[in-house]
CSV table of C-alpha atoms in Angstrom, one decimal:
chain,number,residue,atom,x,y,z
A,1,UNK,CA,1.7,-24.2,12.0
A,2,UNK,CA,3.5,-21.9,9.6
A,3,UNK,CA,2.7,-18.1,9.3
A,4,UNK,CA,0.5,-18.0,6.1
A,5,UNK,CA,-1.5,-20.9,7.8
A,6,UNK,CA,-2.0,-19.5,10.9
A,7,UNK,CA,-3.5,-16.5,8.9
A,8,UNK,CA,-5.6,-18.4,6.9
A,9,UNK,CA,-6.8,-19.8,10.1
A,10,UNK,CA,-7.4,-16.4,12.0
A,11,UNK,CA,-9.8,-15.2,8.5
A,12,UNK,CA,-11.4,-18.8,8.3
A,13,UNK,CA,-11.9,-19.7,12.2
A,14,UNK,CA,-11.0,-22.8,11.1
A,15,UNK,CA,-7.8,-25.3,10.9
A,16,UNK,CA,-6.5,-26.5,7.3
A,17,UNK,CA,-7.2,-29.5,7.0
A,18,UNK,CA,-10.9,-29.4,8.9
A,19,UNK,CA,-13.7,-31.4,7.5
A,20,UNK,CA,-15.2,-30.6,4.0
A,21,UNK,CA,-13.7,-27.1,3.7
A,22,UNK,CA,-10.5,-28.2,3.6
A,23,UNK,CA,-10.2,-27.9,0.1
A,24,UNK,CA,-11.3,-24.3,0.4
A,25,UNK,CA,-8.7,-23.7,3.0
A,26,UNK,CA,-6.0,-24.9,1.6
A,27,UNK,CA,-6.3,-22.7,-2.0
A,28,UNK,CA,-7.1,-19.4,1.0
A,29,UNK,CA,-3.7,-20.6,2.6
A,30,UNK,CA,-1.9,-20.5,-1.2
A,31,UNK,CA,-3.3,-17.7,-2.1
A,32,UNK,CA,-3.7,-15.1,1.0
A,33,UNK,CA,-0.6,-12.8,0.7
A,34,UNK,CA,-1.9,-12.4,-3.1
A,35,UNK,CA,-5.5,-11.8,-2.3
A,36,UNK,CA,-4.4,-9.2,0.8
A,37,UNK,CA,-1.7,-7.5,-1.6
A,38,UNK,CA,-4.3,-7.2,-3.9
A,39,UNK,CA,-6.9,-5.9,-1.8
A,40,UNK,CA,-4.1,-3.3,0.3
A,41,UNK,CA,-3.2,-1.9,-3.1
A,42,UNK,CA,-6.6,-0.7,-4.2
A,43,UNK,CA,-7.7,0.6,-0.7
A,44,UNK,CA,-4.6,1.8,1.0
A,45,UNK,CA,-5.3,0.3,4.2
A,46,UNK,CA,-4.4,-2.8,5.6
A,47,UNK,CA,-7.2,-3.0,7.8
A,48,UNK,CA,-9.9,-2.3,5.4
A,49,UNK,CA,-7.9,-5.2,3.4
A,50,UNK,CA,-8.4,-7.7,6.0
A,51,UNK,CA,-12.0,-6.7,6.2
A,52,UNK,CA,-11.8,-7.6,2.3
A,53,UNK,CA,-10.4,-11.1,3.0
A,54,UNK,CA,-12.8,-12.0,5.8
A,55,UNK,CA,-15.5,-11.1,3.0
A,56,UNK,CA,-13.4,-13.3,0.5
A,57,UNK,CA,-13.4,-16.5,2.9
A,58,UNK,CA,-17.0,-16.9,3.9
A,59,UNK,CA,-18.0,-16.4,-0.3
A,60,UNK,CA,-15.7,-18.8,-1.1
A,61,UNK,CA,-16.5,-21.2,1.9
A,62,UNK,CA,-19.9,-21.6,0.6
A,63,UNK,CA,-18.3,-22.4,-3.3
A,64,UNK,CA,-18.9,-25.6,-4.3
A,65,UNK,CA,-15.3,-26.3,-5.2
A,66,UNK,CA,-15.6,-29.0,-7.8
A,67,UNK,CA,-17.3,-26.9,-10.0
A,68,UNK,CA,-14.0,-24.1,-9.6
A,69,UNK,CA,-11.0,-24.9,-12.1
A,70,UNK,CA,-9.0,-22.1,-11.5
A,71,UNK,CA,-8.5,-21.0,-7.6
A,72,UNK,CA,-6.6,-18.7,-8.2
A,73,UNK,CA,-8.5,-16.7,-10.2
A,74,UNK,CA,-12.0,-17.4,-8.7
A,75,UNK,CA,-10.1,-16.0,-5.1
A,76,UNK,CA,-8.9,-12.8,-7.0
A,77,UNK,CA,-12.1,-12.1,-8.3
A,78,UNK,CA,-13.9,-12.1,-5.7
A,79,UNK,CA,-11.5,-10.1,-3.8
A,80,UNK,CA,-11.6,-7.9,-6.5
A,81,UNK,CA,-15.5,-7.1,-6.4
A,82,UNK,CA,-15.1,-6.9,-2.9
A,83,UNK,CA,-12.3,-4.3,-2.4
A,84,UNK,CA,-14.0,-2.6,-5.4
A,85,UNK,CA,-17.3,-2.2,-3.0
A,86,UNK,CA,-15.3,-1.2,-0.2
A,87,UNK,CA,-13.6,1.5,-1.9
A,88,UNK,CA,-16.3,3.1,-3.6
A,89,UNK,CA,-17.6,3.7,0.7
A,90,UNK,CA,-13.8,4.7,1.4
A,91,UNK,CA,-13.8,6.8,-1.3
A,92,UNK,CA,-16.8,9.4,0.6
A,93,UNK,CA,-15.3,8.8,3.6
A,94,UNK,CA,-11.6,10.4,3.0
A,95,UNK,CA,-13.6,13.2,1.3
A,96,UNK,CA,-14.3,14.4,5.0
A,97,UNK,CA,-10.7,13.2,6.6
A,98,UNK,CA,-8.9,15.8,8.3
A,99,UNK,CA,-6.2,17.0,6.7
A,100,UNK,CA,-3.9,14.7,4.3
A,101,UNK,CA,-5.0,11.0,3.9
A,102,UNK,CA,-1.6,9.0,3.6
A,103,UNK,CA,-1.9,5.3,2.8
A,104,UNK,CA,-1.6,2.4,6.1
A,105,UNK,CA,2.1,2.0,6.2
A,106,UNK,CA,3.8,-1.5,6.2
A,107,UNK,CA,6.7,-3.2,7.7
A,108,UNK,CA,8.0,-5.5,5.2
A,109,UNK,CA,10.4,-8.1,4.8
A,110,UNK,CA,13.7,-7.7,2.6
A,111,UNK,CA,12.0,-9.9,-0.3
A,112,UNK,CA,9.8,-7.5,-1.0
A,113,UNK,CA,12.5,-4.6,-1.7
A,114,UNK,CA,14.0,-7.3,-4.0
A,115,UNK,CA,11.1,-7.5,-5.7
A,116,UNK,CA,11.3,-4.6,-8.1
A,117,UNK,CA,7.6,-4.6,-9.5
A,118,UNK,CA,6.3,-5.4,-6.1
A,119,UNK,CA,8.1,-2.6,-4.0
A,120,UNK,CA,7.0,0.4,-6.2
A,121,UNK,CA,3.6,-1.3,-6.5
A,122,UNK,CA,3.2,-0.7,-2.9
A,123,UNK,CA,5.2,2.6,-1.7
A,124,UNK,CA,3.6,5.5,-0.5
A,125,UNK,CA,3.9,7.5,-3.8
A,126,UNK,CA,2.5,4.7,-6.1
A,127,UNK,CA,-0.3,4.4,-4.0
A,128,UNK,CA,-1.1,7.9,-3.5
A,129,UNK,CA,-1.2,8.1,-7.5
A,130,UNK,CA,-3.6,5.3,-7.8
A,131,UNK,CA,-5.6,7.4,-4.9
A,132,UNK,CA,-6.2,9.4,-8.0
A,133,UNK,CA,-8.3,7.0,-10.4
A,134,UNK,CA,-11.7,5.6,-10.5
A,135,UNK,CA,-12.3,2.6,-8.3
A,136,UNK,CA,-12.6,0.5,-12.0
A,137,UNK,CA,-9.6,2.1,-13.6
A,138,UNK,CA,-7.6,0.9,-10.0
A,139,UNK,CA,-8.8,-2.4,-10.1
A,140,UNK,CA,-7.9,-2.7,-13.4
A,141,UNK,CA,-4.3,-1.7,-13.4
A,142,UNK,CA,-3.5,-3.1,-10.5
A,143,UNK,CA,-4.6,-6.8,-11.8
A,144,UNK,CA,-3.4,-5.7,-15.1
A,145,UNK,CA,0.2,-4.4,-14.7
A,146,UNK,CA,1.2,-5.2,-10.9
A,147,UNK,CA,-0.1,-8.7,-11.1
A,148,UNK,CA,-0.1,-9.4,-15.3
A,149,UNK,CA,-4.1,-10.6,-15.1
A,150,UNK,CA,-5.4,-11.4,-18.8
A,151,UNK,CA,-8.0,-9.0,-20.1
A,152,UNK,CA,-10.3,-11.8,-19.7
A,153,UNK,CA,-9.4,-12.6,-16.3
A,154,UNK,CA,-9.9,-8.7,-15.3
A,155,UNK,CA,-13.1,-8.8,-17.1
A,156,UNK,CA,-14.8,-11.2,-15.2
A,157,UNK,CA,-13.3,-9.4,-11.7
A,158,UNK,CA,-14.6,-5.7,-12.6
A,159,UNK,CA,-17.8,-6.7,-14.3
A,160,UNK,CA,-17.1,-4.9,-17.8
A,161,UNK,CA,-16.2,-6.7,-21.2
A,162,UNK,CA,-12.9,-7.4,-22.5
A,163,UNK,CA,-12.6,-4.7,-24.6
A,164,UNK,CA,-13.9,-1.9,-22.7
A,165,UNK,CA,-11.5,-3.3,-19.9
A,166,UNK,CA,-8.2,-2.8,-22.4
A,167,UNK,CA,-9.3,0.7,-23.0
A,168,UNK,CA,-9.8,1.3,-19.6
A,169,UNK,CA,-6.2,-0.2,-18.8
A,170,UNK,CA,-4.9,2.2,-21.6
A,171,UNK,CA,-6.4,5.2,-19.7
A,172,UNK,CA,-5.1,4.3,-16.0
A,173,UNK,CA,-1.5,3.5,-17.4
A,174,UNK,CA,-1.7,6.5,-19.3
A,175,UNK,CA,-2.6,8.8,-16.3
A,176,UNK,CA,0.0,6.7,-13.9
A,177,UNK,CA,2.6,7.3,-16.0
A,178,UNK,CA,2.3,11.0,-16.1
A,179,UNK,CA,2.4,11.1,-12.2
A,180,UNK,CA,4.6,8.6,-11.1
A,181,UNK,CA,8.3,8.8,-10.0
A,182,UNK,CA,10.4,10.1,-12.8
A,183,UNK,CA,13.0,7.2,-11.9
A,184,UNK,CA,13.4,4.1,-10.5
A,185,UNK,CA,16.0,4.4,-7.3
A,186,UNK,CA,18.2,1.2,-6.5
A,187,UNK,CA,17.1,0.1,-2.6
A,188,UNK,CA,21.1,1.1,-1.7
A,189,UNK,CA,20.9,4.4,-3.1
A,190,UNK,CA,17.5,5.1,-1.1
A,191,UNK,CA,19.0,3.6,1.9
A,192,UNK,CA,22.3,6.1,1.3
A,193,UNK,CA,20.4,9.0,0.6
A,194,UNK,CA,18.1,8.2,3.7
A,195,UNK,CA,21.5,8.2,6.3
A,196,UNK,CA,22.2,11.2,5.3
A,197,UNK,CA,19.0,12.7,6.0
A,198,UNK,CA,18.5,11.1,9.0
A,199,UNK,CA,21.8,12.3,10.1
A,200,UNK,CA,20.8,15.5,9.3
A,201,UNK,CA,17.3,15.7,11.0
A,202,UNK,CA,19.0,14.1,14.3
A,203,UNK,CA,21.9,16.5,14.4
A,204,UNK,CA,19.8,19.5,14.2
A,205,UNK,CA,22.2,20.0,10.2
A,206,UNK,CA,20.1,22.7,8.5
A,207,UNK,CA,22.7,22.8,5.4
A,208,UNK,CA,23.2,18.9,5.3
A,209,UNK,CA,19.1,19.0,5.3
A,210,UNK,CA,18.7,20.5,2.4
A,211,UNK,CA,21.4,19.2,0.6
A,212,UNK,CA,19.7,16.0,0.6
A,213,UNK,CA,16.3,17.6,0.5
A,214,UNK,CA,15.1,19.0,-3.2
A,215,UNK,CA,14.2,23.2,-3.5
A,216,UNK,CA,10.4,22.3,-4.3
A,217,UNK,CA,10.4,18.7,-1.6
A,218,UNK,CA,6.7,18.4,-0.7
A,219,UNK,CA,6.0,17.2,3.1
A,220,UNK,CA,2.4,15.4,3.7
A,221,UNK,CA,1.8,14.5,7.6
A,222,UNK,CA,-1.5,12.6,8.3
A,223,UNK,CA,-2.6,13.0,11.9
A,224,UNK,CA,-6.4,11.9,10.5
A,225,UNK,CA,-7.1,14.9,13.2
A,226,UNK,CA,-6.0,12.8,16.2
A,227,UNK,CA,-2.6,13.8,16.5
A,228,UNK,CA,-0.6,17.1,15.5
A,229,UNK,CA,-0.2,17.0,12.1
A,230,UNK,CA,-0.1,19.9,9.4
A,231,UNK,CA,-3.8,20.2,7.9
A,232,UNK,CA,-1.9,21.1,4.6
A,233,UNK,CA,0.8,19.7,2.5
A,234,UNK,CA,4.2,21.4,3.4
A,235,UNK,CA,6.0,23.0,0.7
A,236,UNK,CA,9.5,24.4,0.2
A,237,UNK,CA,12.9,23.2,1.4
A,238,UNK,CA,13.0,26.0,4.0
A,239,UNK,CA,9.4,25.4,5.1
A,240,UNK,CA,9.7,21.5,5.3
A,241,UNK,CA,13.4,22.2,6.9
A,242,UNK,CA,11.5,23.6,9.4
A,243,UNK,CA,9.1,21.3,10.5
A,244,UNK,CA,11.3,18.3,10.8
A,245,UNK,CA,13.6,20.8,12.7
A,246,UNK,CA,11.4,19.9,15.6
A,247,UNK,CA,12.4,16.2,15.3
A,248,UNK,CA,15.3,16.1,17.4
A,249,UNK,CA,13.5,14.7,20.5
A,250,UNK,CA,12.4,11.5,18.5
A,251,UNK,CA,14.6,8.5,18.1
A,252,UNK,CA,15.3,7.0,14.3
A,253,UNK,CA,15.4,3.5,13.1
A,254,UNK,CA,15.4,2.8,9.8
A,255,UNK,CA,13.2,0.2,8.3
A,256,UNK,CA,11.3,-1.6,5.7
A,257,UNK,CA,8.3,-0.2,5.2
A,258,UNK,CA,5.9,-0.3,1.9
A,259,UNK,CA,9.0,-2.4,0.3
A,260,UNK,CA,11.7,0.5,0.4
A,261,UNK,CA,14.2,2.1,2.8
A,262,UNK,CA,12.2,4.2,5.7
A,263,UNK,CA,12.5,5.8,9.2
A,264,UNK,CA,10.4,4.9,12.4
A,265,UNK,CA,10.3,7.5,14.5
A,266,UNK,CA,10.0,6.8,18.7
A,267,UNK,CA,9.3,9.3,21.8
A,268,UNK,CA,8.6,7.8,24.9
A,269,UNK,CA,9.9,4.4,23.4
A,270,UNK,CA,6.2,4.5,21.6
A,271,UNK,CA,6.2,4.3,17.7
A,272,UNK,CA,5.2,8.3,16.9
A,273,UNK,CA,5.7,8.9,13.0
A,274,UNK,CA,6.4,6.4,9.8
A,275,UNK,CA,8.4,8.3,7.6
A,276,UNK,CA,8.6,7.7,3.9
A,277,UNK,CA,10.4,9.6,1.1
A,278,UNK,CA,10.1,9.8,-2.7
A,279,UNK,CA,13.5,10.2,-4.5
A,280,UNK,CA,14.1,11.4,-7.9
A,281,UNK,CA,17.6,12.7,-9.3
A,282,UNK,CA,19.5,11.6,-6.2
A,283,UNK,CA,17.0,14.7,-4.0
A,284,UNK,CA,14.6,13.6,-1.6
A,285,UNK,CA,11.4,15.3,-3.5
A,286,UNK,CA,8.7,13.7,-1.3
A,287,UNK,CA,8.3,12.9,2.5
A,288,UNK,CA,5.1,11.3,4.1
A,289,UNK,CA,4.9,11.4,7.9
A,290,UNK,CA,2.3,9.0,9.2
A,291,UNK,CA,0.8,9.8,12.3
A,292,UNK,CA,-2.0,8.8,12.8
A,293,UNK,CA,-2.2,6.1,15.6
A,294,UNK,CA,-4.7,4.2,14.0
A,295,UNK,CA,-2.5,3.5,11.4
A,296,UNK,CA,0.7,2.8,13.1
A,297,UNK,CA,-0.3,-1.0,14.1
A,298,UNK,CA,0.8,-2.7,11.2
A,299,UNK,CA,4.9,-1.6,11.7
A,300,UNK,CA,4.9,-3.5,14.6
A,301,UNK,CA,5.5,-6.5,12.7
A,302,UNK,CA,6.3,-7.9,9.1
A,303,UNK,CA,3.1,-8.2,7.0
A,304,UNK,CA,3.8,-10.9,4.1
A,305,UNK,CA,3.0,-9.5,0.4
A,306,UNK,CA,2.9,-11.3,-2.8
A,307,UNK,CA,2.3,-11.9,-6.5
């Protein structure tokens, strides 16, 4: 049994291929890394996603599917509706987190990275921009401009009209673009940009630090208030110098995580920190330090994306 099958079967409780549902099955199985990249990229959790798809199956289990023409868009939809629910009760819950609340980091698998579209869609700095819209305006740029939905097709998913749906897409591109990355940075030069500060942080080099570091780098950590973490965002090249300072104990390995170049950092052989960065003009400008345990699960192994 292949990977996206096996999945399907873990959500479904069921083999492909089982009685009547194996029509319904089979369109899960073609669709799943779709449906969970489209739930992970309006919630920013992977578990909350998989919540969304074991929603997805049993609604479309009980679909009569002769009367479906279009799989693929009957699966998004309800996907949609039901990460939108979900987030709207995510949405009151991080307002009493402790400290930052960084998106579920990901290991992924070099396609993604290829993937231009795909790999910004999902890194920690995209996401943490869309953290910034309505639940609506999310859902409707994410099926919009990470997945090219028509107007139509969003529509039906968000529960508003066609037109009000292109003037809401207007408005989340609008506010995206004025807080996104400044640049798009090639996967090599993120990957030589992130040697160097790695060397640096293991070496204890203060001036090779923040020559790769940018004057105004901003450092989230989120310990969700079950690890050390810093309750506020770090600011400064000499501040953030600082804290990673401390790092020397921990063992680097660099990985695939969200779709671009990252470190995994290990004391004690356990997975401690997922560190992410955010280039622009050749300067690291952002780092996100996931600590949290409860979101560390998911770099243990490759989680399949798609489009």
């Amino acid at each position: 049994m292949d990977e996206p099958t096996r999945q399907a079967a873990d959500v479904t409780g069921r083999s492909v291929g089982t009685g009547g549902a194996e029509a319904a099955t089979k369109a899960f199985v073609a669709h799943r890394n779709l449906l969970f990249t489209v739930a992970y990229e309006m919630l920013g959790s992977a578990s909350d996603a998989e919540d969304v798809l074991q929603e997805t199956w049993l609604r479309w289990a009980d679909v009569d599917q002769a009367t479906v023409r279009e799989p693929r868009a009957f699966l998004v939809r309800i996907t949609t509706r039901q990460a939108l629910t979900r987030l709207r009760t995510l949405s009151r819950r991080r307002e009493s987190y402790v400290g930052p609340w960084l998106p579920e980091p990901l290991l992924t698998s070099p396609d993604v990275a290829e993937d231009a579209e795909l790999a910004d869609s999902v890194s920690m700095a995209m996401l943490l921009v869309l953290e910034t819209l309505r639940p609506t305006e999310r859902a409707v740029f994410v099926l919009r401009e990470v997945f090219g939905l028509g107007y139509g097709e969003i529509a039906q998913a968000v529960g508003r009209t066609t037109t009000a749906v292109r003037q809401i897409a207007h408005r989340a591109r609008a506010h995206v673009a004025a807080r996104r990355p400044r640049e798009s940075v090639s996967p090599a030069r993120s990957r030589k940009a992130l040697a160097a500060f790695q060397q640096a942080v293991e070496t204890g080099d203060l001036r090779g630090l923040l020559d790769v570091i940018a004057p105004d780098v901003v450092l989230l950590t989120d310990g969700g208030g079950v690890v050390r973490a810093a309750l506020r965002p770090v600011v400064g090249a000499r501040d953030v110098a600082g804290v990673l300072g401390r790092l020397t104990s921990a063992t680097f390995r660099p990985a695939q995580v969200n779709g671009s170049p990252a470190l995994i950092l290990r004391t004690g052989g356990e997975i401690d920190t997922v560190l992410a960065v955010r280039l622009e003009g050749g300067l690291i400008t952002g780092l996100y330090a996931v600590r949290n345990p409860g979101k560390l699960s998911r770099v243990g192994r490759e989680t399949a994306l798609g489009r």
